[in-house]
């Protein structure tokens, strides 16, 4: 627990909320009007026992319950990065799920600008694998340059994917289908992913592969065969990163190399030089 950081994070948010917005009067201290809600007023709003919030803000609550952290974060209208910080300061770990599942449905528009500066095929998808933005090299991966609306649906059930994604049944399906399962495990109510799963189960080729797929869900660094519509057969290395503001979304960059697979092993890992 980082008591100082926790106190600063919470007290700054508390000070920014006008008591009048919750039908309360502004507390006074030594004849002066204090800023924001008092700790006692937060207990009142959240229907908690006296000093519950005070213990949290002061770091006197060694293992605060998840529902308390959630209620405080929602009251303070925290964003996803602040939600992560709250967990790290209070519990020393990352939260198991986003504060708001809808947060993975949209990204700041600057991500679209970033894709234009990437020379490799690249795209950004939301938590449901809808393609939100892509660059021109990514378009070139598809017949007639028609980019699918949903990357997961295309990879799992679309017929032309099984031509572009070489050796689909052995090289792609065993690693793509578990990603669908993982995404559904994170949010079983996602209507888009549920519909894709139904399409997969109705597909005579994909269904048995899905039902027998392993739990493997690794994506970053995988190398897979691909038939580029313009450049021919080659190999693509997958790289993935998650925008912090939208848990569940991904930036995917595909490093394509035409020709035979090179057996030189993986590039050396990137790490900071050792200290003297």
Short mmCIF file of C-alpha atoms in Angstrom, two decimals:
data_model
loop_
_atom_site.label_atom_id
_atom_site.label_comp_id
_atom_site.label_asym_id
_atom_site.label_seq_id
_atom_site.Cartn_x
_atom_site.Cartn_y
_atom_site.Cartn_z
CA UNK A 1 0.00 0.00 0.00
CA UNK A 2 1.22 3.48 -0.91
CA UNK A 3 -0.54 5.55 1.74
CA UNK A 4 0.68 8.95 0.53
CA UNK A 5 -0.27 8.38 -3.10
CA UNK A 6 -3.63 6.91 -2.05
CA UNK A 7 -4.42 9.92 0.13
CA UNK A 8 -3.48 12.39 -2.60
CA UNK A 9 -5.53 10.58 -5.25
CA UNK A 10 -8.64 10.37 -3.10
CA UNK A 11 -8.47 13.75 -1.39
CA UNK A 12 -8.08 15.57 -4.71
CA UNK A 13 -11.17 13.86 -6.09
CA UNK A 14 -13.12 14.45 -2.90
CA UNK A 15 -12.29 18.15 -2.94
CA UNK A 16 -13.61 18.50 -6.50
CA UNK A 17 -17.18 17.40 -5.66
CA UNK A 18 -19.61 20.06 -4.46
CA UNK A 19 -21.75 18.80 -1.55
CA UNK A 20 -24.71 20.67 -3.03
CA UNK A 21 -24.64 18.29 -6.02
CA UNK A 22 -25.71 15.54 -3.60
CA UNK A 23 -28.20 17.62 -1.65
CA UNK A 24 -25.77 18.25 1.22
CA UNK A 25 -24.46 21.44 2.82
CA UNK A 26 -20.84 22.46 2.59
CA UNK A 27 -18.90 21.52 5.73
CA UNK A 28 -17.11 24.24 7.64
CA UNK A 29 -13.74 24.12 9.33
CA UNK A 30 -12.40 26.80 11.69
CA UNK A 31 -14.88 29.34 10.42
CA UNK A 32 -13.94 28.80 6.75
CA UNK A 33 -15.76 26.93 4.02
CA UNK A 34 -13.91 23.69 3.28
CA UNK A 35 -13.55 22.44 -0.27
CA UNK A 36 -15.66 19.55 -1.52
CA UNK A 37 -17.24 16.70 0.36
CA UNK A 38 -16.17 15.74 3.85
CA UNK A 39 -15.13 12.18 4.61
CA UNK A 40 -18.26 11.74 6.72
CA UNK A 41 -20.45 12.89 3.83
CA UNK A 42 -18.95 10.23 1.59
CA UNK A 43 -19.86 7.58 4.16
CA UNK A 44 -23.35 9.04 4.13
CA UNK A 45 -23.64 8.98 0.32
CA UNK A 46 -22.27 5.44 0.05
CA UNK A 47 -24.33 4.17 3.03
CA UNK A 48 -21.22 3.07 4.92
CA UNK A 49 -20.44 2.96 8.61
CA UNK A 50 -18.80 6.07 10.09
CA UNK A 51 -15.08 6.41 9.31
CA UNK A 52 -15.17 3.76 6.55
CA UNK A 53 -14.05 6.20 3.88
CA UNK A 54 -11.73 8.00 6.30
CA UNK A 55 -9.86 4.75 6.93
CA UNK A 56 -9.50 4.20 3.18
CA UNK A 57 -8.21 7.69 2.39
CA UNK A 58 -5.77 7.70 5.32
CA UNK A 59 -4.41 4.23 4.51
CA UNK A 60 -5.79 2.69 7.71
CA UNK A 61 -7.82 0.11 5.75
CA UNK A 62 -5.28 -2.65 4.96
CA UNK A 63 -7.49 -4.73 2.65
CA UNK A 64 -10.42 -2.60 1.50
CA UNK A 65 -13.22 -4.63 -0.11
CA UNK A 66 -13.69 -4.47 -3.87
CA UNK A 67 -17.20 -3.07 -3.61
CA UNK A 68 -15.94 -0.12 -1.54
CA UNK A 69 -13.25 0.70 -4.11
CA UNK A 70 -15.81 0.39 -6.89
CA UNK A 71 -18.34 2.65 -5.16
CA UNK A 72 -15.72 5.30 -4.39
CA UNK A 73 -14.38 5.22 -7.95
CA UNK A 74 -17.84 5.61 -9.43
CA UNK A 75 -18.70 8.44 -7.04
CA UNK A 76 -15.47 10.21 -8.00
CA UNK A 77 -16.04 9.52 -11.71
CA UNK A 78 -12.59 8.04 -12.11
CA UNK A 79 -11.31 7.09 -15.52
CA UNK A 80 -9.75 3.69 -16.19
CA UNK A 81 -6.19 4.85 -15.49
CA UNK A 82 -7.25 6.32 -12.13
CA UNK A 83 -9.10 3.08 -11.36
CA UNK A 84 -5.89 1.13 -11.94
CA UNK A 85 -3.96 3.59 -9.77
CA UNK A 86 -6.52 3.23 -6.96
CA UNK A 87 -6.05 -0.54 -6.92
CA UNK A 88 -2.29 -0.32 -7.01
CA UNK A 89 -2.14 2.20 -4.17
CA UNK A 90 -4.75 0.45 -1.99
CA UNK A 91 -4.08 -3.24 -2.73
CA UNK A 92 -0.78 -3.41 -4.59
CA UNK A 93 -2.27 -5.07 -7.67
CA UNK A 94 -4.18 -4.30 -10.85
CA UNK A 95 -7.99 -4.58 -10.91
CA UNK A 96 -9.42 -7.80 -12.34
CA UNK A 97 -11.79 -5.90 -14.63
CA UNK A 98 -12.37 -2.38 -15.95
CA UNK A 99 -14.36 0.09 -13.91
CA UNK A 100 -16.82 0.38 -16.78
CA UNK A 101 -17.06 -2.36 -19.42
CA UNK A 102 -18.20 0.27 -21.92
CA UNK A 103 -14.80 1.95 -21.66
CA UNK A 104 -13.35 -0.53 -24.15
CA UNK A 105 -15.86 0.49 -26.81
CA UNK A 106 -14.15 3.72 -27.88
CA UNK A 107 -10.67 5.20 -28.05
CA UNK A 108 -9.32 8.75 -28.33
CA UNK A 109 -9.26 9.83 -31.98
CA UNK A 110 -5.49 10.34 -31.90
CA UNK A 111 -5.09 6.57 -32.28
CA UNK A 112 -6.33 6.92 -35.85
CA UNK A 113 -3.64 9.51 -36.52
CA UNK A 114 -0.99 7.21 -35.06
CA UNK A 115 -1.87 4.41 -37.49
CA UNK A 116 -1.07 6.67 -40.43
CA UNK A 117 2.53 6.85 -39.27
CA UNK A 118 3.00 3.08 -39.05
CA UNK A 119 4.58 1.47 -42.14
CA UNK A 120 3.47 -2.09 -41.25
CA UNK A 121 -0.16 -3.22 -41.51
CA UNK A 122 -1.87 -2.00 -38.35
CA UNK A 123 -5.32 -1.55 -36.89
CA UNK A 124 -7.11 -0.80 -33.63
CA UNK A 125 -10.02 -2.86 -32.37
CA UNK A 126 -12.39 -2.33 -29.46
CA UNK A 127 -13.12 -4.90 -26.75
CA UNK A 128 -15.58 -6.65 -29.13
CA UNK A 129 -12.93 -6.84 -31.89
CA UNK A 130 -14.73 -4.25 -34.02
CA UNK A 131 -12.17 -2.54 -36.25
CA UNK A 132 -12.18 1.12 -35.23
CA UNK A 133 -9.33 2.37 -37.43
CA UNK A 134 -6.66 0.99 -39.75
CA UNK A 135 -3.93 2.10 -42.13
CA UNK A 136 -3.44 1.56 -45.87
CA UNK A 137 -1.01 -1.40 -45.54
CA UNK A 138 -3.68 -3.18 -43.49
CA UNK A 139 -6.24 -2.64 -46.28
CA UNK A 140 -3.85 -4.32 -48.70
CA UNK A 141 -4.14 -7.60 -46.77
CA UNK A 142 -7.72 -8.12 -47.93
CA UNK A 143 -9.07 -9.09 -51.35
CA UNK A 144 -10.34 -5.94 -53.09
CA UNK A 145 -9.04 -4.02 -50.04
CA UNK A 146 -12.33 -4.56 -48.22
CA UNK A 147 -11.53 -4.34 -44.51
CA UNK A 148 -13.99 -6.34 -42.35
CA UNK A 149 -16.04 -4.57 -39.71
CA UNK A 150 -15.04 -7.11 -37.07
CA UNK A 151 -11.62 -8.78 -37.07
CA UNK A 152 -12.67 -11.74 -34.93
CA UNK A 153 -15.67 -12.59 -37.08
CA UNK A 154 -13.53 -12.41 -40.21
CA UNK A 155 -10.76 -14.60 -38.82
CA UNK A 156 -13.13 -17.27 -37.49
CA UNK A 157 -15.97 -17.69 -40.01
CA UNK A 158 -15.42 -15.68 -43.20
CA UNK A 159 -14.48 -17.88 -46.20
CA UNK A 160 -11.88 -15.51 -47.69
CA UNK A 161 -10.02 -15.45 -44.35
CA UNK A 162 -9.18 -19.11 -44.85
CA UNK A 163 -7.40 -18.16 -48.07
CA UNK A 164 -5.49 -15.13 -46.75
CA UNK A 165 -4.68 -16.80 -43.41
CA UNK A 166 -2.58 -19.63 -44.78
CA UNK A 167 -2.95 -23.06 -43.16
CA UNK A 168 -5.99 -21.70 -41.36
CA UNK A 169 -7.03 -24.94 -39.67
CA UNK A 170 -3.60 -25.68 -38.21
CA UNK A 171 -1.82 -22.31 -37.90
CA UNK A 172 -4.58 -19.78 -37.22
CA UNK A 173 -7.74 -21.37 -35.82
CA UNK A 174 -6.00 -23.05 -32.84
CA UNK A 175 -4.75 -19.66 -31.62
CA UNK A 176 -7.57 -17.36 -32.76
CA UNK A 177 -10.49 -19.36 -31.38
CA UNK A 178 -9.15 -19.36 -27.78
CA UNK A 179 -8.98 -15.56 -28.00
CA UNK A 180 -12.72 -15.52 -28.63
CA UNK A 181 -13.23 -17.73 -25.58
CA UNK A 182 -11.06 -15.45 -23.42
CA UNK A 183 -12.92 -12.34 -24.58
CA UNK A 184 -16.27 -13.94 -23.74
CA UNK A 185 -15.01 -15.04 -20.35
CA UNK A 186 -14.20 -11.39 -19.59
CA UNK A 187 -17.69 -10.24 -20.61
CA UNK A 188 -20.24 -13.02 -21.27
CA UNK A 189 -22.91 -10.39 -21.99
CA UNK A 190 -21.09 -8.91 -25.00
CA UNK A 191 -23.72 -9.24 -27.75
CA UNK A 192 -21.21 -8.95 -30.59
CA UNK A 193 -18.97 -11.70 -29.25
CA UNK A 194 -21.95 -13.92 -28.39
CA UNK A 195 -23.18 -13.61 -31.97
CA UNK A 196 -19.74 -14.53 -33.30
CA UNK A 197 -19.63 -17.57 -31.04
CA UNK A 198 -23.00 -18.70 -32.40
CA UNK A 199 -21.69 -18.30 -35.97
CA UNK A 200 -18.59 -20.32 -35.03
CA UNK A 201 -20.70 -23.11 -33.51
CA UNK A 202 -22.84 -23.19 -36.67
CA UNK A 203 -19.78 -23.51 -38.91
CA UNK A 204 -19.04 -27.19 -39.70
CA UNK A 205 -15.28 -26.55 -39.86
CA UNK A 206 -14.84 -24.00 -37.09
CA UNK A 207 -17.17 -25.62 -34.52
CA UNK A 208 -15.13 -28.74 -33.76
CA UNK A 209 -11.94 -26.68 -33.67
CA UNK A 210 -13.53 -24.25 -31.21
CA UNK A 211 -14.83 -27.00 -28.95
CA UNK A 212 -11.44 -28.75 -28.87
CA UNK A 213 -9.25 -25.63 -28.80
CA UNK A 214 -6.73 -25.29 -26.02
CA UNK A 215 -6.66 -22.47 -23.51
CA UNK A 216 -3.80 -20.85 -25.45
CA UNK A 217 -4.46 -17.14 -25.96
CA UNK A 218 -1.02 -15.67 -26.60
CA UNK A 219 -0.92 -13.04 -29.34
CA UNK A 220 2.07 -10.75 -28.96
CA UNK A 221 5.09 -12.13 -30.84
CA UNK A 222 3.35 -15.01 -32.63
CA UNK A 223 4.54 -15.82 -36.17
CA UNK A 224 2.00 -17.20 -38.64
CA UNK A 225 1.81 -17.93 -42.41
CA UNK A 226 -0.14 -15.49 -44.57
CA UNK A 227 -0.98 -15.18 -48.28
CA UNK A 228 -0.74 -11.49 -49.10
CA UNK A 229 -3.03 -10.62 -52.05
CA UNK A 230 -0.30 -8.53 -53.67
CA UNK A 231 2.99 -9.81 -52.23
CA UNK A 232 2.28 -13.54 -52.16
CA UNK A 233 2.88 -16.04 -49.42
CA UNK A 234 5.00 -15.09 -46.44
CA UNK A 235 5.05 -14.87 -42.67
CA UNK A 236 3.52 -12.31 -40.34
CA UNK A 237 4.66 -11.57 -36.81
CA UNK A 238 1.86 -10.35 -34.55
CA UNK A 239 2.46 -7.55 -32.07
CA UNK A 240 -0.19 -6.23 -29.71
CA UNK A 241 -0.55 -3.40 -27.22
CA UNK A 242 -3.48 -2.16 -25.17
CA UNK A 243 -4.44 1.54 -24.97
CA UNK A 244 -4.65 2.35 -21.26
CA UNK A 245 -7.81 4.41 -21.62
CA UNK A 246 -9.80 1.52 -23.10
CA UNK A 247 -9.25 -1.87 -21.41
CA UNK A 248 -9.96 -4.73 -23.80
CA UNK A 249 -9.12 -2.74 -26.91
CA UNK A 250 -5.90 -3.43 -28.82
CA UNK A 251 -3.45 -1.90 -31.21
CA UNK A 252 -2.34 -4.70 -33.56
CA UNK A 253 0.71 -4.30 -35.80
CA UNK A 254 1.53 -7.06 -38.29
CA UNK A 255 5.13 -7.34 -39.47
CA UNK A 256 4.90 -9.15 -42.82
CA UNK A 257 7.87 -10.78 -44.57
CA UNK A 258 7.28 -12.36 -47.99
CA UNK A 259 8.96 -15.63 -48.86
CA UNK A 260 10.07 -18.63 -46.87
CA UNK A 261 10.13 -18.60 -43.09
CA UNK A 262 13.48 -17.54 -41.70
CA UNK A 263 14.86 -19.82 -39.02
CA UNK A 264 17.00 -17.30 -37.23
CA UNK A 265 15.00 -17.36 -34.05
CA UNK A 266 13.24 -14.46 -32.38
CA UNK A 267 14.84 -11.03 -32.17
CA UNK A 268 16.66 -10.34 -28.93
CA UNK A 269 14.36 -8.95 -26.21
CA UNK A 270 14.42 -5.24 -25.55
CA UNK A 271 15.63 -4.32 -22.10
CA UNK A 272 17.39 -1.46 -20.36
CA UNK A 273 21.18 -1.76 -20.04
CA UNK A 274 22.40 -3.16 -16.75
CA UNK A 275 23.39 -0.60 -14.14
CA UNK A 276 27.07 -0.26 -13.34
#
